[in-house]
Structures are given as structure tokens and as C-alpha cells.
CSV table of C-alpha atoms and ligand atoms in Angstrom, one decimal:
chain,number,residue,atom,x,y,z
A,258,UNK,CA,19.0,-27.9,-10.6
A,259,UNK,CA,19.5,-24.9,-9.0
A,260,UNK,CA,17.9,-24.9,-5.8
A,261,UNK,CA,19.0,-21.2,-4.9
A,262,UNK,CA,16.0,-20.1,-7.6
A,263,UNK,CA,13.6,-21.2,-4.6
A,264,UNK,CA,14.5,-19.3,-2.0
A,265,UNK,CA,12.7,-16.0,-2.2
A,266,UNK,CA,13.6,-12.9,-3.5
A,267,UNK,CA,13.9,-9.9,-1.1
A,268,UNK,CA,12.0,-6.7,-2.2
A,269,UNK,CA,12.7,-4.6,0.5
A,270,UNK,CA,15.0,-4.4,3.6
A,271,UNK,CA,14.7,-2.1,6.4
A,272,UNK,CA,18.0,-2.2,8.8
A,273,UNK,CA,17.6,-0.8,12.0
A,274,UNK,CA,15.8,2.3,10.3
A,275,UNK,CA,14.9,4.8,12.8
A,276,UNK,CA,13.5,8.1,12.3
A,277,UNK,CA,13.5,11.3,14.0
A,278,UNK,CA,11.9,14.7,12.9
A,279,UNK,CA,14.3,17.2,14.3
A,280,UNK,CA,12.2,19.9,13.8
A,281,UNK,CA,9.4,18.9,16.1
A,282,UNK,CA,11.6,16.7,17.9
A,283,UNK,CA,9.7,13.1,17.9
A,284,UNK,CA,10.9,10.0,17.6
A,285,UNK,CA,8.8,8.2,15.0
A,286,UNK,CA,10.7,5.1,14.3
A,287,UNK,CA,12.6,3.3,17.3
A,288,UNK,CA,14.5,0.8,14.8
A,289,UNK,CA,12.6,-1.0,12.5
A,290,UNK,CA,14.1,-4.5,11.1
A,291,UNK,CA,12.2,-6.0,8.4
A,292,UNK,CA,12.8,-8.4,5.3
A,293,UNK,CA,9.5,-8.5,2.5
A,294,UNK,CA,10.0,-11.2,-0.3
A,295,UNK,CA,9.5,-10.4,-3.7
A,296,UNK,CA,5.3,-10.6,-4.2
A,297,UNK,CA,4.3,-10.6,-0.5
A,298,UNK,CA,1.3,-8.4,0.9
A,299,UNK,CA,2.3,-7.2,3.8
A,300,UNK,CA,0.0,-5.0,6.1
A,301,UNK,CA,1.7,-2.4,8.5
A,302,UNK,CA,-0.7,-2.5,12.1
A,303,UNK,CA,-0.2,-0.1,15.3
A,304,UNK,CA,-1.4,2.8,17.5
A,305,UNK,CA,-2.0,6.3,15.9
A,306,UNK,CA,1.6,7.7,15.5
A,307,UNK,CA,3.6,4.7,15.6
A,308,UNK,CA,5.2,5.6,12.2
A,309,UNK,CA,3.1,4.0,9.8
A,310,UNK,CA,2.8,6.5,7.2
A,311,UNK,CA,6.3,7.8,8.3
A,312,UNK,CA,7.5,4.6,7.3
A,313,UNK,CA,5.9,4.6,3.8
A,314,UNK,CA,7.3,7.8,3.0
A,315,UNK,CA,10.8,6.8,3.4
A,316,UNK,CA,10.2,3.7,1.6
A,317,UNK,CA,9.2,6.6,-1.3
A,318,UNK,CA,11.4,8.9,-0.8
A,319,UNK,CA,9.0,11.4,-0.2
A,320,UNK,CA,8.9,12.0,3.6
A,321,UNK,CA,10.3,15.2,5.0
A,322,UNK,CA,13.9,15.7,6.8
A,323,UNK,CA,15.2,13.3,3.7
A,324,UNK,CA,16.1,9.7,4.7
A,325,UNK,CA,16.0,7.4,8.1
A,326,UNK,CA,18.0,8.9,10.2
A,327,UNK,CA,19.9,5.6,10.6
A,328,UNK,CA,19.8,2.4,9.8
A,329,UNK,CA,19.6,1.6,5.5
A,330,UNK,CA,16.9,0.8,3.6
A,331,UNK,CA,17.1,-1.1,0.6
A,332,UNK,CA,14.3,-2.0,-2.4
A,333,UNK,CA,15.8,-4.4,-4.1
A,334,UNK,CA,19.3,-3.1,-4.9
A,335,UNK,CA,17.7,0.0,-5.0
A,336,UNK,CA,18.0,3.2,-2.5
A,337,UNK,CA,14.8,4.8,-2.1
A,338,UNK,CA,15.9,8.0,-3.9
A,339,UNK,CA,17.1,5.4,-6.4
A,340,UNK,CA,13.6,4.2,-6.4
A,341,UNK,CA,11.8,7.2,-7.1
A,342,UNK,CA,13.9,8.1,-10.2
A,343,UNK,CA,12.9,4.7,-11.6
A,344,UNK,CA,9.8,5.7,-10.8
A,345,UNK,CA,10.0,1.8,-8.9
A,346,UNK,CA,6.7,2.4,-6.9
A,347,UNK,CA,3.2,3.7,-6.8
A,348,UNK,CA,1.2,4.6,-4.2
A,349,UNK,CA,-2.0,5.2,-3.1
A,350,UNK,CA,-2.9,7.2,0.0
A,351,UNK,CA,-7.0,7.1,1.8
A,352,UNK,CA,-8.0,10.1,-0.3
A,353,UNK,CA,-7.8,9.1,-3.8
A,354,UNK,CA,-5.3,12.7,-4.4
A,355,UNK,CA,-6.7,12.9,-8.5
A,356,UNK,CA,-6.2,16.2,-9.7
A,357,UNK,CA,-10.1,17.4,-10.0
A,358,UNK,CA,-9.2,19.3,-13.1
A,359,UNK,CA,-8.5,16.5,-15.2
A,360,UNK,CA,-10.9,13.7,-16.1
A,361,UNK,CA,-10.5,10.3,-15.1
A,362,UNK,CA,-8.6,9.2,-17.7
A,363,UNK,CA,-6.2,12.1,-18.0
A,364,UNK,CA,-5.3,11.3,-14.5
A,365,UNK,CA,-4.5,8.1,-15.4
A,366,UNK,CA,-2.2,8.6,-17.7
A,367,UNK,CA,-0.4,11.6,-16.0
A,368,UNK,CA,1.9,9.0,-14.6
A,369,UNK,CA,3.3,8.8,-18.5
A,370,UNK,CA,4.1,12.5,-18.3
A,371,UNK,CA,5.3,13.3,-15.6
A,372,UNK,CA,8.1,10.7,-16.0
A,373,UNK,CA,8.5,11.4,-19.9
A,374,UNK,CA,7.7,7.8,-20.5
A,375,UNK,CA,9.5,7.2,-23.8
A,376,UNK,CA,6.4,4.4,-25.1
A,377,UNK,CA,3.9,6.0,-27.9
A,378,UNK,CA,0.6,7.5,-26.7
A,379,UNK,CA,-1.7,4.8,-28.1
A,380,UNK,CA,0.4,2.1,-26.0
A,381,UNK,CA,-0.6,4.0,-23.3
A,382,UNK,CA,-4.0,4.6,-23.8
A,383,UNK,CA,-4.2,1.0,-24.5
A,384,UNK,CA,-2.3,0.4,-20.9
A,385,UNK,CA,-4.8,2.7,-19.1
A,386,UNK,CA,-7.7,0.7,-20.9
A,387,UNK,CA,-6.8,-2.3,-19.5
A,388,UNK,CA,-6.2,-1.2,-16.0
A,389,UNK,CA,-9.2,0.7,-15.7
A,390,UNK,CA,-11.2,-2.4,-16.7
A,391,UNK,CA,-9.2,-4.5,-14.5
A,392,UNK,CA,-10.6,-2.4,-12.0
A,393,UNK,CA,-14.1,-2.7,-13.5
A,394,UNK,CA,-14.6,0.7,-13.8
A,395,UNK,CA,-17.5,1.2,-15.9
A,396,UNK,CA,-16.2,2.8,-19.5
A,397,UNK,CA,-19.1,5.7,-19.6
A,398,UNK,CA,-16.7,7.0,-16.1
A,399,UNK,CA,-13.8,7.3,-17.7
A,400,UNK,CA,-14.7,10.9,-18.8
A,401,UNK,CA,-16.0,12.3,-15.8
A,402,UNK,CA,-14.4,14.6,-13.4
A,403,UNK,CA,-13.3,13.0,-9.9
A,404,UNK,CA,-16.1,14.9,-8.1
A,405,UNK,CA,-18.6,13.3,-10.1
A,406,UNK,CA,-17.4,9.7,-8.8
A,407,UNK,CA,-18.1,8.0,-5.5
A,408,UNK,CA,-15.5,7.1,-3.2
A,409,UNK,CA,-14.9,3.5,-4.3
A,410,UNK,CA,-14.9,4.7,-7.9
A,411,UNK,CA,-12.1,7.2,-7.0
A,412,UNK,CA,-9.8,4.9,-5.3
A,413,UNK,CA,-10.2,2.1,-8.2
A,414,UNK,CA,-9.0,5.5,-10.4
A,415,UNK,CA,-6.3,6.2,-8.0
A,416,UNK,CA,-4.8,2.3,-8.1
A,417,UNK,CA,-5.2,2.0,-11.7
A,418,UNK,CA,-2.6,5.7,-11.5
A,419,UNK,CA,-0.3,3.6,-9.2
A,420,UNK,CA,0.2,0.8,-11.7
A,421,UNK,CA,0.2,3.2,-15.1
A,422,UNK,CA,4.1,3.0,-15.0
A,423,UNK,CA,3.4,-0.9,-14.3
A,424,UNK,CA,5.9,-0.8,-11.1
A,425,UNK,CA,6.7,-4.0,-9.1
A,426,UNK,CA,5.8,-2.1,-5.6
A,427,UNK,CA,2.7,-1.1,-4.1
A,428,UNK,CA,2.8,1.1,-1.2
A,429,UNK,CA,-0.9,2.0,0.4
A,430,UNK,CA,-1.6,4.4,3.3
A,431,UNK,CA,-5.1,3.4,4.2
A,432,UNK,CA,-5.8,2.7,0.9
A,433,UNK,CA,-10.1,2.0,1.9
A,434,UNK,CA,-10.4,3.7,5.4
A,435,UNK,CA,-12.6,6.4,4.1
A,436,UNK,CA,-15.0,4.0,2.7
A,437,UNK,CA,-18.0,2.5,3.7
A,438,UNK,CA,-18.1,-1.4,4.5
A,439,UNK,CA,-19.5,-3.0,2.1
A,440,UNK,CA,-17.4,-0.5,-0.4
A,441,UNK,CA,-14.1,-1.3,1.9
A,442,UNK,CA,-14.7,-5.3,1.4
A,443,UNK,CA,-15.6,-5.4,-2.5
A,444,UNK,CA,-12.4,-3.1,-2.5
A,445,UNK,CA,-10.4,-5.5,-0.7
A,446,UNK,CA,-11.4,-8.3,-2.8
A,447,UNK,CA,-10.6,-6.2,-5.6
A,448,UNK,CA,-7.0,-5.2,-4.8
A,449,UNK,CA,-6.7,-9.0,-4.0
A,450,UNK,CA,-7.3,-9.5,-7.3
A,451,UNK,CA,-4.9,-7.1,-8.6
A,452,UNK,CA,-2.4,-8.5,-6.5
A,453,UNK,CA,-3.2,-12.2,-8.1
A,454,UNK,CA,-2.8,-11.1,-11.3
A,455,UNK,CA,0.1,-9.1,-11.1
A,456,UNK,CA,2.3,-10.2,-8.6
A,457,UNK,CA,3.1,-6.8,-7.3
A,458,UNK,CA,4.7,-6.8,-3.5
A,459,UNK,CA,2.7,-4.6,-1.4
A,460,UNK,CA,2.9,-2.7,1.7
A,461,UNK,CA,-0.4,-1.7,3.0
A,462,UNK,CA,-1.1,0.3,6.3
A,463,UNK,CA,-4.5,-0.4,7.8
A,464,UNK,CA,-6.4,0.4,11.2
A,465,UNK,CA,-8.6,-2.7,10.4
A,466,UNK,CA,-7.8,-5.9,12.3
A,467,UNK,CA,-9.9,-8.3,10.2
A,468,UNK,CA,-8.4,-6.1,7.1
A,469,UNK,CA,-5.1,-6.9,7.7
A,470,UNK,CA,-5.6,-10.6,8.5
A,471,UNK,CA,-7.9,-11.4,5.8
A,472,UNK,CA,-5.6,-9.8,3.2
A,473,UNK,CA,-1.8,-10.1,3.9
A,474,UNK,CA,0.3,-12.8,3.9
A,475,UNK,CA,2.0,-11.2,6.9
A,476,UNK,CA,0.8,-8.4,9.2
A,477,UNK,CA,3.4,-6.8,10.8
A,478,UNK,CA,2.5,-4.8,14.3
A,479,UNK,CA,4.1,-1.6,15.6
A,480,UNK,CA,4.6,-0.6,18.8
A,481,UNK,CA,3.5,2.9,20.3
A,482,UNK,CA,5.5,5.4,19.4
A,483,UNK,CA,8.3,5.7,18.5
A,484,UNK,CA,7.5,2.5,16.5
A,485,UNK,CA,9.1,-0.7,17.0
A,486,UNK,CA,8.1,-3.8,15.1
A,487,UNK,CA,6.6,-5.8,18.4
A,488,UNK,CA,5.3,-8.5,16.3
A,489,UNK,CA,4.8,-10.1,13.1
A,490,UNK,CA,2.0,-12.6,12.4
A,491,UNK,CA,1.8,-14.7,9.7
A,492,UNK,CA,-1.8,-15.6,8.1
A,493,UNK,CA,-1.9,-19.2,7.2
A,494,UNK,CA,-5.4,-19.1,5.1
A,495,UNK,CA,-5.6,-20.5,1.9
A,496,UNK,CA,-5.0,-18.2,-0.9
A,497,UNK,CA,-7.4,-16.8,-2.7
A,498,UNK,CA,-8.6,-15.7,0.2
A,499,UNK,CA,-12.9,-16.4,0.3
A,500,UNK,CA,-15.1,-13.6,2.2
A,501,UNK,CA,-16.2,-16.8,4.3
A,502,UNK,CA,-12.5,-17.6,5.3
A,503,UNK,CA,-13.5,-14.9,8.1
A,504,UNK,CA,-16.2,-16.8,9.9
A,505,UNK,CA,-14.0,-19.6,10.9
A,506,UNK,CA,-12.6,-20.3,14.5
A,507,UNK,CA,-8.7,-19.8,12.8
A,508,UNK,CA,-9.4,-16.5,11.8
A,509,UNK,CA,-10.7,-15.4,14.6
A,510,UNK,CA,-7.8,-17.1,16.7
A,511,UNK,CA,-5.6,-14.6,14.0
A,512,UNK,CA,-7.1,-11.6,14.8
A,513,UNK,CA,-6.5,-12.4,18.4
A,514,UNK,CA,-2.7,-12.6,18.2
A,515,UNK,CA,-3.1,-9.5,16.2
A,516,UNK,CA,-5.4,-7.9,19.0
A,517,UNK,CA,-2.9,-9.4,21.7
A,518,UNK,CA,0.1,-7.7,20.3
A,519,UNK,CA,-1.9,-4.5,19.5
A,520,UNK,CA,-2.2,-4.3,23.2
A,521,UNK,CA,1.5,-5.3,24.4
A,522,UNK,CA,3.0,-2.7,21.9
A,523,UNK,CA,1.0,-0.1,24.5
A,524,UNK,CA,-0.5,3.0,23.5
A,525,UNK,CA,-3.8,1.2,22.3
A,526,UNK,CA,-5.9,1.6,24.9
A,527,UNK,CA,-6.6,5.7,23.9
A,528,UNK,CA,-6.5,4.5,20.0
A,529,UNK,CA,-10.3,4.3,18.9
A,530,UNK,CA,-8.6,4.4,15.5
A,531,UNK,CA,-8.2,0.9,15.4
A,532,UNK,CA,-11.2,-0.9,14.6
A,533,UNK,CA,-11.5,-4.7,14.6
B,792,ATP,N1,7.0,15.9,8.8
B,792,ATP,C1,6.9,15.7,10.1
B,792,ATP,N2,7.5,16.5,11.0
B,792,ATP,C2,7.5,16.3,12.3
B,792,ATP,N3,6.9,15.3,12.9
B,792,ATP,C3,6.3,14.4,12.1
B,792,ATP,C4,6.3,14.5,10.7
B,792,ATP,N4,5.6,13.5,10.1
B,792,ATP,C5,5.2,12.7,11.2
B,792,ATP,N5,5.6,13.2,12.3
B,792,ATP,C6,5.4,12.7,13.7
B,792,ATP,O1,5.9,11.4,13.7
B,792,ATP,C7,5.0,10.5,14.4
B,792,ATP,C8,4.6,9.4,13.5
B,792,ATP,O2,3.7,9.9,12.5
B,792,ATP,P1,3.0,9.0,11.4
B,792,ATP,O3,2.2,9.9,10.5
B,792,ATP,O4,4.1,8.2,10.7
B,792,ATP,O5,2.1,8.0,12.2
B,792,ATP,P2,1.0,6.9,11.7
B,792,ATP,O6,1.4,5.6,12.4
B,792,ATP,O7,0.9,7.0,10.2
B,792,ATP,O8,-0.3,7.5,12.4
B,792,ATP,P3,-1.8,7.4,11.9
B,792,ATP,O9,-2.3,6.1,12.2
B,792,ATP,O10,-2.5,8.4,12.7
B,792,ATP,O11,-1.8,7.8,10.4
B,792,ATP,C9,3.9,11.4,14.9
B,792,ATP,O12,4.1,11.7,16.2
B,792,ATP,C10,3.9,12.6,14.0
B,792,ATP,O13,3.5,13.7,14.6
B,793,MG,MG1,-0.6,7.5,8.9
């Protein structure tokens, strides 16, 4: 037997990546070491500024100033850039970014055109279909406009975008902070789901404390700026995770250690932004 097929697989691996944006001259990343096995959720945790997003967008290849300016990131055996053109990731940011001149399903399948996707149109309508029920977005939606949906609706819209091209990498910015709570938790239940069923890796960035324990397998906390990994909890709940999980004594003890290294990381004391 071949015992190597249990270790698991790395997805991503950030050496030492640092980043600094010469133009205002900050330092957003102080050196951030991290390994994510293939089909982990991972949350990203830390003060305002500490590189969150920053982070994200060199994982995508879309931040500006180009790439970390050191250290090496790898997805896979994939370069970010090398990434991008394999169109290797989706990504979904807190405002749901449809384009409000197409309907909801013409967003959805823009992902097919913008990459020239070689597969006929019906397989992709057929694709779109079953994401958007996966979702459980209501078919009579699927025609309307993105105006003319509520915020939850949109972001369901804006996931089932990010896995058109079926890619094996989420990245989320804050995928539910502009939602209401009872929205954010059937939306977290949702994406938990989604995550079941398709054994994507995921990356998400949160401000919630109780978001980032109840979901991830692995919440990993940032320092104050420039942002250094101070921490990294893992989340030893059951899986799949049950809305009542969050009334024991254990989670609460998690979101402590969470809390606790919030605070050592500095910088959180003048953060309202994070929210327990
Ligand atoms: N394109 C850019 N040019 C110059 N500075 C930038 C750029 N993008 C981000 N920064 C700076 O880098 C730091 C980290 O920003 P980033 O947006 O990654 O933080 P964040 O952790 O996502 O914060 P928040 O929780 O508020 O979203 C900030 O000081 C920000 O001003
Ligand atoms: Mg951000």
C-alpha cells in the first residue's frame, strides 16, 4: 500500500511572502509562512489593514505593484499568474460585483466567455442550472436583474459565478459582511454545504470571530500591520458543523484563543471592525 497517498496534498504555499506598496510606501505583509492542504477552509483573521485582502490578491494575481515583493507563492505547482491563466480560482468579494446590465444568469455564465471555454453552450447552461440550484436560488430569479435581488440572493449569484469554470480554489474577501445575521448564518451554512459537496480548498477572510471558528478547519490570525501570521488555531468540532455546535463551552473556549491572539497581534484595540 502506498502510504504516501495519505499524507495531504498541499494547495497553496506562501514562503516568507512579504508585500510592500512602493507607491504609498506601507508595508502590508511582514512575511507570511503558510501551508493549506488540498480541501481545507481556511479563514484569514486580523486588525483592519493587516493584509487580508492584500494577501488574496496575490494569491489571484490581481493585486497591484505585481507579485510579493519576496518570498514565493505557490498553488499547487502553479504561480499565481500561472493560476489566473488557468483560470485555477474564483473569487468572491463582500459586494456581490454582478454586472447590473446582465441578468442573473447571463452573469453566470460570463465566466464561459470571458475565458473562451471550448465546452458547447447547452453544457453550460446545464452547469449554471445546477449551481444555481445548488445554491437554491429560486428558478423565477434567474431572469432578473441584480438590483432586483436581495443581498443574500446576490452573493448565492456571485458564488455560483466563482464555480462556473468549476475551479478547485475558492478565495473570499468577506464573502457575507454586508449581510444581515440571520442572512450571514443561512449563508454560512450554505457555503458549508458547497464546500461538502465539492471539496473546493477555501480561503475566506472574515471580521467575525464566531464566523471563522464555526466554519474553518483552521483560522489563521494576523498581526497588525504589516501582517504577520501570529497564530493559527485549529477548530476541532465535528464536521458538518450544526448551528448548535456554537452554544457549547468548547466553542466558546475557541473563540477565546481566537480573541486572545487577536489582541497579542496588537492593533485591535482601535478595530471595531471585528465583531465577535
Ligand atoms: N494598491 C495599494 N496601494 C497602496 N497601498 C495599499 C494598496 N492596497 C492595500 N494597501 C495598503 O496595504 C495595507 C493592507 O491593506 P489590505 O486591504 O490588504 O488590508 P485588510 O487586512 O484587507 O483590511 P480590511 O480588514 O480593512 O479589509 C493597508 O495599509 C492599505 O492601505
Ligand atoms: Mg480587506
Amino acid at each position: 500500500m502506498n502510504h504516501q497517498s495519505f499524507a495531504p496534498q498541499i494547495a497553496i504555499r506562501l514562503i516568507n511572502v512579504k508585500k510592500h506598496f512602493k507607491d504609498r510606501d506601507v508595508e502590508a505583509l511582514g512575511g507570511v509562512d503558510l501551508e493549506i492542504a488540498q480541501g481545507e477552509f481556511i479563514t484569514l483573521i486580523g486588525p483592519s489593514g493587516s493584509g487580508k485582502s492584500t494577501l488574496l490578491e496575490l494569491l489571484g494575481d490581481i493585486g497591484d505593484e505585481g507579485g510579493p515583493s519576496e518570498g514565493e507563492i505557490l498553488i499547487g505547482e502553479k504561480t499565481p499568474q500561472e493560476l489566473r491563466r488557468a483560470r485555477g480560482y474564483g473569487i468572491v468579494f463582500q459586494d456581490s460585483t454582478l454586472f447590473p446590465w446582465y441578468r442573473v444568469f447571463e452573469n453566470c455564465l460570463l465566466p464561459f466567455r470571458i475565458s473562451r471555454s471550448e465546452g458547447s453552450k447547452q453544457e453550460q447552461v446545464k452547469r449554471i442550472e445546477l449551481l444555481l440550484e445548488m445554491v437554491g436560488l429560486d428558478r423565477k430569479f434567474w431572469s432578473y436583474y441584480p438590483k432586483e435581488l436581495s443581498g443574500g440572493m446576490q452573493q448565492r449569484v456571485a458564488i455560483v459565478r466563482a464555480l462556473a469554470l468549476d475551479p478547485p480554489l475558492l478565495l473570499m474577501d468577506e464573502p457575507f459582511g454586508a449581510l444581515d445575521d440571520l442572512t450571514r448564518k443561512s449563508m454560512q451554512m450554505l457555503l458549508l454545504d458547497i464546500w461538502s459537496k465539492t471539496k473546493k480548498t477555501i480561503l475566506m477572510v472574515t471580521h467575525s470571530i464566531s464566523e471563522a471558528c464555526f466554519m474553518s478547519d483552521r483560522v489563521v490570525v494576523l498581526s497588525h500591520r504589516p501582517g504577520r501570521i501570529v497564530r493559527i488555531v485549529s477548530i476541532p468540532l465535528d464536521r458538518p458543523r450544526e448551528r448548535s455546535m456554537t452554544e457549547t463551552k468548547a466553542f466558546a473556549r475557541i473563540c477565546g484563543m481566537v480573541r486572545e491572539a487577536l489582541g497579542s497581534g496588537g492593533g485591535l484595540e482601535e478595530d471595531a471592525s471585528i465583531k465577535d
